[in-house]
Short mmCIF file of C-alpha atoms and ligand atoms in Angstrom, two decimals:
data_model
loop_
_atom_site.label_atom_id
_atom_site.label_comp_id
_atom_site.label_asym_id
_atom_site.label_seq_id
_atom_site.Cartn_x
_atom_site.Cartn_y
_atom_site.Cartn_z
CA MET Q 1 115.56 81.77 239.23
CA ALA Q 2 116.29 84.92 237.20
CA GLN Q 3 114.78 84.73 233.71
CA GLN Q 4 116.91 84.01 230.70
CA ILE Q 5 117.66 87.04 228.54
CA HIS Q 6 116.60 87.01 224.88
CA VAL Q 7 119.06 88.65 222.48
CA ASN Q 8 118.43 89.92 218.96
CA ALA Q 9 121.01 91.43 216.62
CA PHE Q 10 119.79 94.81 215.36
CA GLU Q 11 120.77 95.15 211.69
CA MET Q 12 119.88 97.00 208.52
CA ALA Q 13 120.96 96.41 204.94
CA THR Q 14 122.64 99.79 204.52
CA PRO Q 15 126.06 101.37 205.26
CA GLY Q 16 124.88 103.46 208.26
CA HIS Q 17 122.01 102.22 210.49
CA ILE Q 18 122.14 103.67 214.04
CA ASN Q 19 125.84 104.56 214.36
CA HIS Q 20 127.34 106.68 211.62
CA GLY Q 21 130.74 107.23 210.04
CA LEU Q 22 131.96 103.84 211.25
CA TRP Q 23 132.09 102.32 207.76
CA ARG Q 24 135.55 103.91 207.67
CA VAL Q 25 136.87 101.84 210.60
CA PRO Q 26 139.38 99.25 209.30
CA GLY Q 27 137.85 95.75 209.29
CA ASN Q 28 134.29 97.02 209.49
CA ARG Q 29 132.36 95.26 206.68
CA ARG Q 30 129.49 97.83 206.42
CA THR Q 31 130.18 98.57 202.76
CA GLN Q 32 129.50 94.87 202.04
CA TYR Q 33 125.80 95.14 203.11
CA LYS Q 34 124.86 94.28 199.51
CA ASP Q 35 126.98 91.08 199.37
CA LEU Q 36 125.38 87.73 200.16
CA GLU Q 37 128.54 86.55 201.92
CA TYR Q 38 128.25 89.40 204.41
CA TRP Q 39 124.87 88.08 205.54
CA THR Q 40 125.75 84.38 205.54
CA ASP Q 41 128.91 85.10 207.58
CA LEU Q 42 126.84 87.20 209.99
CA ALA Q 43 124.19 84.47 210.34
CA ARG Q 44 126.81 81.90 211.30
CA VAL Q 45 128.24 84.26 213.97
CA LEU Q 46 124.80 84.92 215.48
CA GLU Q 47 123.83 81.23 215.49
CA ARG Q 48 127.18 80.38 217.12
CA GLY Q 49 126.17 82.92 219.81
CA LEU Q 50 122.73 81.29 220.21
CA PHE Q 51 121.00 84.60 219.39
CA ASP Q 52 117.20 84.54 219.20
CA ALA Q 53 117.06 86.38 215.91
CA VAL Q 54 118.49 89.04 213.63
CA PHE Q 55 116.17 92.07 213.58
CA LEU Q 56 116.31 93.67 210.11
CA ALA Q 57 115.20 97.30 210.12
CA ASP Q 58 114.14 98.99 206.90
CA VAL Q 59 112.87 102.25 205.43
CA VAL Q 60 111.27 102.94 202.05
CA GLY Q 61 112.24 106.61 201.82
CA THR Q 62 115.12 108.93 202.65
CA TYR Q 63 115.73 111.30 205.57
CA THR Q 64 114.82 114.83 204.43
CA THR Q 65 114.01 116.60 207.72
CA TYR Q 66 117.58 117.71 208.54
CA GLN Q 67 118.27 120.87 206.53
CA GLY Q 68 115.06 120.10 204.61
CA SER Q 69 117.05 117.92 202.20
CA ARG Q 70 118.32 114.35 201.77
CA ARG Q 71 121.84 115.60 200.85
CA ALA Q 72 123.32 115.01 204.34
CA ALA Q 73 121.77 111.51 204.52
CA LEU Q 74 123.29 110.59 201.15
CA ARG Q 75 126.69 112.06 202.08
CA ALA Q 76 126.77 110.08 205.34
CA GLY Q 77 125.38 106.82 203.95
CA MET Q 78 122.64 107.29 206.59
CA GLN Q 79 120.18 104.50 205.79
CA VAL Q 80 120.66 105.09 202.05
CA PRO Q 81 121.73 103.34 199.85
CA ASN Q 82 119.94 100.24 201.12
CA ILE Q 83 118.57 96.93 199.83
CA ASP Q 84 115.35 95.03 200.64
CA PRO Q 85 116.01 92.97 203.80
CA ALA Q 86 113.54 90.22 202.86
CA PHE Q 87 115.97 89.01 200.21
CA VAL Q 88 118.84 88.25 202.58
CA VAL Q 89 116.72 86.01 204.82
CA PRO Q 90 116.69 82.82 202.69
CA ALA Q 91 120.48 82.97 202.33
CA MET Q 92 120.91 83.36 206.10
CA ALA Q 93 118.38 80.57 206.70
CA ALA Q 94 120.27 78.30 204.32
CA VAL Q 95 123.43 78.45 206.45
CA THR Q 96 121.70 78.22 209.83
CA GLU Q 97 119.20 75.91 211.55
CA HIS Q 98 117.90 77.90 214.50
CA LEU Q 99 118.47 81.66 214.07
CA GLY Q 100 115.26 83.67 213.73
CA PHE Q 101 114.67 86.51 211.27
CA ALA Q 102 112.62 89.62 212.07
CA VAL Q 103 111.93 91.52 208.85
CA THR Q 104 110.62 95.08 208.79
CA SER Q 105 107.86 96.01 206.37
CA THR Q 106 105.45 98.91 206.34
CA THR Q 107 101.66 98.66 206.37
CA THR Q 108 101.16 102.07 204.77
CA TYR Q 109 102.22 101.63 201.17
CA GLU Q 110 102.32 98.06 199.79
CA PRO Q 111 98.92 96.24 199.73
CA PRO Q 112 98.50 93.34 202.18
CA PHE Q 113 97.74 90.49 199.72
CA GLY Q 114 101.26 90.43 198.22
CA HIS Q 115 102.87 90.94 201.61
CA ALA Q 116 100.91 88.04 203.15
CA ARG Q 117 102.35 85.76 200.47
CA ARG Q 118 105.85 87.08 201.20
CA LEU Q 119 105.33 86.24 204.89
CA SER Q 120 104.20 82.70 204.10
CA THR Q 121 107.08 82.31 201.67
CA LEU Q 122 109.69 83.35 204.21
CA ASP Q 123 108.11 81.35 207.04
CA HIS Q 124 108.16 78.26 204.78
CA LEU Q 125 111.75 78.84 203.60
CA THR Q 126 112.98 79.43 207.17
CA ASN Q 127 110.95 76.50 208.53
CA GLY Q 128 109.00 78.69 210.95
CA ARG Q 129 111.71 81.15 212.05
CA LEU Q 130 110.11 84.35 210.76
CA ALA Q 131 109.00 87.51 212.54
CA TRP Q 132 107.54 90.65 210.99
CA ASN Q 133 108.42 94.08 212.39
CA VAL Q 134 105.18 95.91 211.66
CA VAL Q 135 105.93 99.57 210.97
CA THR Q 136 103.77 102.38 209.63
CA GLY Q 137 106.72 104.38 208.21
CA TYR Q 138 107.73 107.86 209.42
CA LEU Q 139 109.66 109.32 206.46
CA PRO Q 140 107.75 112.07 204.60
CA ASP Q 141 109.20 111.31 201.16
CA ALA Q 142 108.29 107.62 201.30
CA ALA Q 143 104.68 108.52 200.49
CA LEU Q 144 105.80 110.23 197.28
CA ASN Q 145 107.26 106.91 196.11
CA TYR Q 146 103.92 105.14 196.34
CA GLY Q 147 101.63 107.47 194.41
CA LEU Q 148 100.71 109.78 197.29
CA THR Q 149 101.18 113.52 197.26
CA GLU Q 150 101.94 113.85 200.98
CA GLN Q 151 102.75 111.79 204.08
CA VAL Q 152 99.80 109.94 205.65
CA LYS Q 153 98.95 111.37 209.07
CA HIS Q 154 100.44 109.58 212.09
CA ASP Q 155 97.23 108.18 213.54
CA ASP Q 156 95.75 107.44 210.09
CA ARG Q 157 98.77 105.23 209.46
CA TYR Q 158 97.82 103.19 212.50
CA ALA Q 159 94.18 102.99 211.35
CA ILE Q 160 95.40 101.62 208.02
CA ALA Q 161 97.68 99.21 209.89
CA GLU Q 162 94.73 97.83 211.90
CA GLU Q 163 92.84 96.96 208.71
CA TYR Q 164 96.02 95.73 207.04
CA LEU Q 165 96.60 93.23 209.85
CA GLU Q 166 93.00 92.02 209.73
CA VAL Q 167 93.45 91.22 206.03
CA VAL Q 168 96.74 89.44 206.75
CA TYR Q 169 95.16 87.42 209.60
CA ARG Q 170 92.24 86.42 207.37
CA LEU Q 171 94.63 85.27 204.64
CA LEU Q 172 97.16 83.49 206.88
CA GLU Q 173 94.80 82.10 209.53
CA GLY Q 174 91.46 81.79 207.76
CA SER Q 175 91.91 80.98 204.08
CA TRP Q 176 93.50 77.51 204.11
CA GLU Q 177 92.36 74.81 206.51
CA ASP Q 178 95.14 72.88 208.20
CA ASP Q 179 94.47 69.75 206.14
CA ALA Q 180 93.68 71.44 202.81
CA VAL Q 181 96.72 69.91 201.12
CA VAL Q 182 95.87 66.21 200.82
CA LEU Q 183 98.46 64.91 198.29
CA ASP Q 184 96.12 62.04 197.24
CA PRO Q 185 97.80 60.32 194.25
CA ALA Q 186 94.58 58.41 193.60
CA GLY Q 187 92.56 61.64 192.95
CA PRO Q 188 94.91 62.78 191.89
CA THR Q 189 94.24 65.59 194.38
CA TYR Q 190 96.90 67.95 195.57
CA THR Q 191 94.61 70.30 197.50
CA ASP Q 192 90.99 69.76 198.60
CA PRO Q 193 89.15 72.71 197.01
CA ASP Q 194 86.55 72.62 199.81
CA LYS Q 195 89.23 73.48 202.34
CA VAL Q 196 90.49 76.67 200.72
CA HIS Q 197 88.40 79.76 201.19
CA GLU Q 198 88.13 83.23 199.79
CA ILE Q 199 88.22 85.90 202.47
CA GLY Q 200 85.84 88.33 200.73
CA PHE Q 201 87.23 91.30 202.65
CA GLU Q 202 85.80 94.76 201.98
CA GLY Q 203 87.19 97.48 204.18
CA ARG Q 204 87.79 101.21 204.20
CA TYR Q 205 91.29 100.90 202.73
CA TYR Q 206 91.46 97.43 201.19
CA THR Q 207 89.27 95.06 199.22
CA VAL Q 208 90.72 91.54 199.04
CA ALA Q 209 88.79 88.55 197.67
CA GLY Q 210 91.36 85.85 198.29
CA PRO Q 211 92.01 82.98 198.69
CA HIS Q 212 95.57 83.22 199.99
CA LEU Q 213 97.95 81.58 197.53
CA SER Q 214 100.21 79.78 199.98
CA GLU Q 215 99.48 76.67 202.01
CA PRO Q 216 99.90 77.15 205.79
CA SER Q 217 103.46 77.50 207.09
CA ARG Q 218 104.50 76.28 210.56
CA GLN Q 219 103.64 79.58 212.28
CA ARG Q 220 101.08 80.77 209.74
CA THR Q 221 101.19 84.33 211.14
CA PRO Q 222 104.86 85.13 211.81
CA VAL Q 223 105.84 86.52 215.21
CA LEU Q 224 104.68 90.14 215.25
CA TYR Q 225 107.13 92.82 216.33
CA GLN Q 226 106.28 96.47 216.70
CA ALA Q 227 108.13 99.55 217.92
CA GLY Q 228 105.92 102.56 218.55
CA THR Q 229 105.09 103.95 222.00
CA SER Q 230 102.95 106.96 221.19
CA SER Q 231 99.49 106.50 222.75
CA ARG Q 232 98.19 105.29 219.37
CA GLY Q 233 101.27 103.15 218.92
CA LYS Q 234 100.87 101.52 222.32
CA ALA Q 235 97.20 100.79 221.73
CA PHE Q 236 98.19 99.08 218.48
CA ALA Q 237 100.98 97.12 220.17
CA ALA Q 238 98.74 96.03 223.05
CA ARG Q 239 96.36 94.47 220.53
CA HIS Q 240 98.75 92.97 217.99
CA ALA Q 241 102.38 92.89 219.06
CA GLU Q 242 103.98 89.73 220.43
CA ALA Q 243 107.24 91.59 220.89
CA VAL Q 244 107.89 95.30 221.24
CA PHE Q 245 111.20 97.00 220.67
CA LEU Q 246 111.95 100.11 222.74
CA LEU Q 247 114.78 102.65 222.82
CA PRO Q 248 113.94 104.43 226.05
CA ARG Q 249 115.76 107.56 227.29
CA ASP Q 250 116.73 105.75 230.50
CA ASP Q 251 115.86 102.64 232.51
CA GLN Q 252 113.12 104.40 234.45
CA GLN Q 253 111.33 105.46 231.27
CA GLY Q 254 111.80 101.96 229.89
CA ARG Q 255 110.22 100.49 233.00
CA GLU Q 256 107.24 102.84 232.77
CA GLU Q 257 106.66 102.19 229.05
CA ILE Q 258 106.88 98.40 229.45
CA ALA Q 259 104.56 98.39 232.48
CA ASP Q 260 102.10 100.48 230.48
CA LEU Q 261 102.28 98.10 227.51
CA ARG Q 262 101.62 95.10 229.73
CA ARG Q 263 98.69 96.88 231.38
CA LEU Q 264 97.21 97.75 227.96
CA ALA Q 265 97.70 94.17 226.74
CA VAL Q 266 95.63 92.93 229.68
CA GLU Q 267 92.95 95.52 228.88
CA ALA Q 268 92.98 94.13 225.32
CA GLY Q 269 92.18 90.66 226.69
CA ARG Q 270 95.72 89.28 226.58
CA GLY Q 271 98.18 88.18 229.26
CA PRO Q 272 100.70 90.71 230.63
CA ARG Q 273 103.63 88.55 229.38
CA ASP Q 274 102.00 87.91 225.99
CA VAL Q 275 104.00 90.91 224.82
CA LYS Q 276 107.75 90.39 225.02
CA ALA Q 277 109.73 93.61 225.49
CA PHE Q 278 113.15 94.18 223.97
CA VAL Q 279 115.21 97.23 224.87
CA GLY Q 280 118.08 98.55 222.79
CA ALA Q 281 121.63 98.00 224.09
CA GLU Q 282 124.99 99.23 222.79
CA VAL Q 283 128.02 97.23 223.88
CA VAL Q 284 131.77 97.67 223.53
CA VAL Q 285 133.56 94.79 225.24
CA ALA Q 286 137.15 93.63 225.60
CA PRO Q 287 139.10 91.39 228.01
CA THR Q 288 140.29 94.50 229.92
CA GLN Q 289 138.80 97.92 230.69
CA ALA Q 290 141.72 99.64 228.99
CA GLU Q 291 141.23 97.67 225.76
CA ALA Q 292 137.52 98.51 225.85
CA GLU Q 293 138.31 102.21 226.24
CA ASP Q 294 140.68 101.99 223.28
CA LYS Q 295 137.85 100.55 221.21
CA VAL Q 296 135.53 103.38 222.28
CA ALA Q 297 138.20 105.90 221.26
CA VAL Q 298 138.30 104.41 217.74
CA LEU Q 299 134.52 104.66 217.49
CA GLN Q 300 134.57 108.26 218.72
CA GLU Q 301 137.31 109.18 216.26
CA HIS Q 302 135.19 107.95 213.35
CA ARG Q 303 131.80 109.14 214.61
CA ASP Q 304 129.95 111.20 211.97
CA LEU Q 305 127.91 113.52 214.20
CA GLU Q 306 125.91 114.95 211.30
CA GLY Q 307 124.79 111.41 210.45
CA HIS Q 308 123.34 111.15 213.95
CA LEU Q 309 121.65 114.55 213.62
CA VAL Q 310 120.08 113.44 210.34
CA LEU Q 311 118.80 110.23 211.99
CA PHE Q 312 117.34 111.95 215.02
CA SER Q 313 115.82 114.77 212.93
CA GLY Q 314 114.07 112.13 210.81
CA TRP Q 315 112.94 110.10 213.80
CA ALA Q 316 111.50 113.04 215.70
CA GLY Q 317 110.46 115.13 212.70
CA ILE Q 318 112.50 118.03 214.16
CA ASP Q 319 115.27 119.67 212.10
CA LEU Q 320 118.34 119.89 214.39
CA SER Q 321 120.34 121.92 211.88
CA GLY Q 322 118.91 125.23 213.06
CA ASP Q 323 121.20 127.95 214.46
CA ASP Q 324 119.06 128.61 217.50
CA THR Q 325 120.78 126.00 219.61
CA ASP Q 326 119.40 127.68 222.74
CA ALA Q 327 115.81 126.92 221.82
CA PHE Q 328 114.04 124.08 223.59
CA LEU Q 329 112.65 121.27 221.43
CA GLU Q 330 108.88 121.72 221.09
CA TYR Q 331 106.43 118.79 221.06
CA ARG Q 332 103.91 119.17 218.23
CA GLY Q 333 102.55 115.65 217.94
CA GLY Q 334 103.91 115.44 214.40
CA ASP Q 335 103.74 112.72 211.79
CA ALA Q 336 107.15 111.16 212.36
CA MET Q 337 107.93 109.11 215.48
CA GLN Q 338 106.04 110.70 218.32
CA THR Q 339 107.97 108.46 220.75
CA PHE Q 340 111.20 110.32 219.99
CA GLU Q 341 109.60 113.75 219.50
CA ARG Q 342 108.16 113.50 223.01
CA MET Q 343 111.24 111.86 224.58
CA TRP Q 344 113.43 114.97 224.29
CA SER Q 345 110.82 117.74 224.27
CA GLN Q 346 108.73 116.95 227.33
CA GLY Q 347 109.27 116.17 231.00
CA GLU Q 348 112.64 115.17 232.46
CA GLY Q 349 114.18 114.62 229.03
CA ARG Q 350 113.37 118.09 227.73
CA LYS Q 351 116.44 119.51 226.04
CA LYS Q 352 117.59 122.53 224.07
CA VAL Q 353 118.71 121.88 220.49
CA GLY Q 354 122.33 122.49 221.44
CA GLU Q 355 122.09 120.14 224.40
CA LEU Q 356 120.67 117.36 222.22
CA VAL Q 357 123.40 117.86 219.63
CA GLN Q 358 125.90 117.55 222.49
CA HIS Q 359 124.09 114.43 223.72
CA LEU Q 360 124.34 112.84 220.28
CA SER Q 361 128.04 113.67 219.95
CA ARG Q 362 129.25 110.72 222.08
CA PRO Q 363 127.90 107.14 222.37
CA GLU Q 364 128.50 107.07 226.13
CA ASN Q 365 125.79 109.74 226.59
CA ASP Q 366 123.17 107.10 225.85
CA SER Q 367 121.99 105.14 228.90
CA ARG Q 368 121.86 102.00 226.71
CA PHE Q 369 125.63 102.24 226.03
CA VAL Q 370 128.11 100.17 228.06
CA ALA Q 371 131.83 99.65 227.52
CA GLY Q 372 133.99 97.38 229.64
CA THR Q 373 135.04 93.85 230.52
CA PRO Q 374 132.67 90.90 230.01
CA ALA Q 375 131.66 91.04 233.67
CA GLN Q 376 130.98 94.80 233.56
CA VAL Q 377 128.93 94.44 230.39
CA ALA Q 378 126.98 91.47 231.78
CA ASP Q 379 126.28 93.48 234.95
CA ARG Q 380 124.83 96.32 232.90
CA ILE Q 381 122.74 94.05 230.68
CA GLU Q 382 121.27 92.27 233.70
CA GLU Q 383 120.53 95.64 235.30
CA LEU Q 384 118.96 96.99 232.08
CA VAL Q 385 116.68 93.97 231.64
CA ASP Q 386 115.77 93.56 235.30
CA THR Q 387 115.18 97.27 235.97
CA THR Q 388 112.97 97.77 232.93
CA ASP Q 389 111.28 94.36 233.31
CA ALA Q 390 112.20 93.64 229.69
CA ASP Q 391 112.53 90.13 228.28
CA GLY Q 392 115.60 90.83 226.25
CA ILE Q 393 117.80 93.21 224.30
CA ASN Q 394 118.22 94.29 220.70
CA LEU Q 395 121.97 94.60 220.33
CA ILE Q 396 122.87 97.70 218.33
CA GLN Q 397 126.10 97.41 216.41
CA HIS Q 398 129.08 99.64 215.87
CA LEU Q 399 131.27 97.30 213.84
CA SER Q 400 130.07 94.57 211.48
CA PRO Q 401 130.34 91.85 212.41
CA GLY Q 402 132.84 92.93 215.12
CA THR Q 403 130.24 94.01 217.69
CA PHE Q 404 128.46 90.66 217.46
CA VAL Q 405 131.68 88.58 217.37
CA ASP Q 406 132.89 90.29 220.57
CA PHE Q 407 129.52 89.77 222.24
CA VAL Q 408 129.42 86.09 221.27
CA ASP Q 409 133.02 85.41 222.34
CA LEU Q 410 133.08 87.48 225.55
CA VAL Q 411 129.60 88.32 226.89
CA VAL Q 412 127.59 85.18 226.03
CA PRO Q 413 129.88 82.89 228.12
CA GLU Q 414 129.60 85.33 231.05
CA LEU Q 415 125.79 85.45 230.85
CA GLN Q 416 125.68 81.65 230.53
CA ARG Q 417 127.90 81.30 233.63
CA ARG Q 418 125.33 83.44 235.46
CA GLY Q 419 122.44 81.28 234.19
CA ARG Q 420 120.96 84.24 232.28
CA TYR Q 421 121.43 82.93 228.73
CA ARG Q 422 120.63 79.73 226.88
CA THR Q 423 123.39 77.18 226.42
CA ALA Q 424 121.72 75.49 223.47
CA TYR Q 425 118.83 75.93 221.06
CA THR Q 426 115.82 73.60 221.22
CA PRO Q 427 115.95 71.56 218.01
CA GLY Q 428 113.15 72.24 215.53
CA GLU Q 429 111.51 75.00 217.52
CA THR Q 430 109.78 77.81 215.69
CA LEU Q 431 110.67 81.40 216.59
CA ARG Q 432 107.35 81.79 218.42
CA GLU Q 433 108.11 78.70 220.55
CA ARG Q 434 111.50 80.25 221.40
CA LEU Q 435 109.68 83.24 222.87
CA PHE Q 436 106.55 81.64 224.32
CA GLY Q 437 107.44 78.00 224.98
CA GLU Q 438 107.29 74.60 223.39
CA GLY Q 439 104.17 73.97 221.35
CA VAL Q 440 103.24 77.65 221.00
CA ARG Q 441 103.50 77.86 217.21
CA ARG Q 442 100.46 80.09 216.68
CA PRO Q 443 99.63 83.37 218.45
CA LEU Q 444 98.47 82.89 222.02
CA PRO Q 445 94.76 82.83 222.97
CA GLY Q 446 93.51 86.40 223.27
CA HIS Q 447 95.52 87.50 220.22
CA PRO Q 448 93.18 89.05 217.60
CA SER Q 449 94.42 86.71 214.84
CA ASN Q 450 92.61 83.83 216.56
CA ALA Q 451 89.25 85.28 215.56
CA PHE Q 452 90.14 84.56 211.93
CA ARG Q 453 91.26 80.95 212.19
CA THR Q 454 89.39 78.67 209.78
CA ALA Q 455 87.95 76.81 212.77
CA ALA Q 456 86.84 80.11 214.30
CA LEU Q 457 85.11 81.26 211.13
CA ASP Q 458 81.57 80.03 211.61
CA GLN Q 459 80.86 80.13 207.88
CA PRO Q 460 83.99 79.52 205.67
CA VAL Q 461 83.57 82.10 202.84
CA GLY Q 462 83.38 81.04 199.14
C1 LIG Z 1 113.76 100.76 218.08
C2 LIG Z 1 112.90 101.12 216.93
C3 LIG Z 1 113.12 100.53 215.69
C4 LIG Z 1 112.33 100.91 214.62
N1 LIG Z 1 112.57 100.37 213.39
C5 LIG Z 1 111.89 100.85 212.33
C6 LIG Z 1 112.20 100.44 211.02
O1 LIG Z 1 113.07 99.63 210.80
N2 LIG Z 1 111.50 100.98 209.99
C7 LIG Z 1 110.50 101.89 210.20
O2 LIG Z 1 109.89 102.35 209.23
N3 LIG Z 1 110.16 102.29 211.45
C8 LIG Z 1 110.84 101.80 212.49
N4 LIG Z 1 110.54 102.23 213.74
C9 LIG Z 1 109.45 103.20 213.89
C10 LIG Z 1 108.22 102.52 214.50
O3 LIG Z 1 107.77 101.50 213.73
C11 LIG Z 1 107.13 103.53 214.67
O4 LIG Z 1 106.70 104.01 213.45
C12 LIG Z 1 107.66 104.67 215.46
O5 LIG Z 1 108.24 104.22 216.65
C13 LIG Z 1 106.61 105.68 215.70
O6 LIG Z 1 105.76 105.23 216.51
P1 LIG Z 1 105.02 106.20 217.47
O7 LIG Z 1 104.76 107.44 216.69
O8 LIG Z 1 103.82 105.39 217.81
O9 LIG Z 1 105.89 106.48 218.60
C14 LIG Z 1 111.30 101.87 214.82
C15 LIG Z 1 111.07 102.43 216.07
C16 LIG Z 1 111.86 102.06 217.13
C17 LIG Z 1 111.58 102.63 218.47
#
């Protein structure tokens, strides 16, 4: 039987995330990204559609590569202004019972101790529905906001991330024993002091004494997402990621990247399916082809091409505003996202600046884009997932919440009819159980966090 397809909603608390200029489309609620009601309404739509989770992207800087300035990003509302996604999660959790929440946070700037508490806090408040999208951060000016004078080098960011995760694992998995909280009214004893341990971590980048401040949540370590496919990025994902998010150039590249990730996970002592793969998908759906085409025309009419050039320039670290549109993109192994720098500067995808600008001028140019009837869209999603050997999709939006409402009303029933989509949530399951099966609340054996479980620590510290 064909596997069920996992579906996340790809979101960001900002006017323009992936598709730009669309805040002007009548009925699109993008300008309400800072209103609680926007998020609670969205959460109800996604839970009605039985989505796995909402994936909340985030950046802690602005896009300054395009034209060497952030002016175009500000003009377009291109990922600025924005608000901290962690703060919308409790509100969404309060109006839902099952929907998961993947929150992006960088390992390069904010120290791990405070972040580990934030993770426990959100996993408690969501009753075990939290995921963390572990990013290292690719925007040059972010570093200047955190006391640094320049961007941290690409591979150094991953080295920091390795140590960062070890600290987080020690705090979440190794500081509090499962039965530390005893609630003994006779004592009276709330917590058994012998069951809470300092971590006494001294590393190259961090020194953290501990103990962690929060008692264990249902998942302890939230589900770990990651989204980097440079060689350093893949090595990191193969060790730590439980889910990887990819935006491949085409299905073939997606298939190659996912196969490589699974191979590297096995080399890292894990199972090939211990890493779930999610590929990006862009969907415009309507009862008829003609209506779908009308919707695409509205999107095209409002598309802010410069917004897309700003985004890609920031992603790849290549300024697309240059006049020499006949020049080929050059791969330099820069400090932004090497995945995207390589994607359009090497091999089959190699393009001239002008060709890439042309490519970015219409949504249909992206292999992940599909517009049509529910059956046509379901065909493409099945093909995308089956060809790439992915486990699911991250649904990229055009209209908020229009894209998701259409998907829930028109595509979900079609995928259910084909047996490719759940028809109900499993009551009380954690997000990790949704991905890996009933009872799997903690990372699977072979995952590096297991080495730091209290039981695994031969000599509890402190
Ligand atoms: C689909 C996708 C979503 C991403 N979302 C974010 C994000 O929200 N915030 C962020 O700082 N980086 C984000 N990244 C960047 C990655 O975390 C990573 O830094 C990037 O892919 C570079 O990795 P690489 O150089 O190993 O290829 C995303 C990357 C991809 C592919």
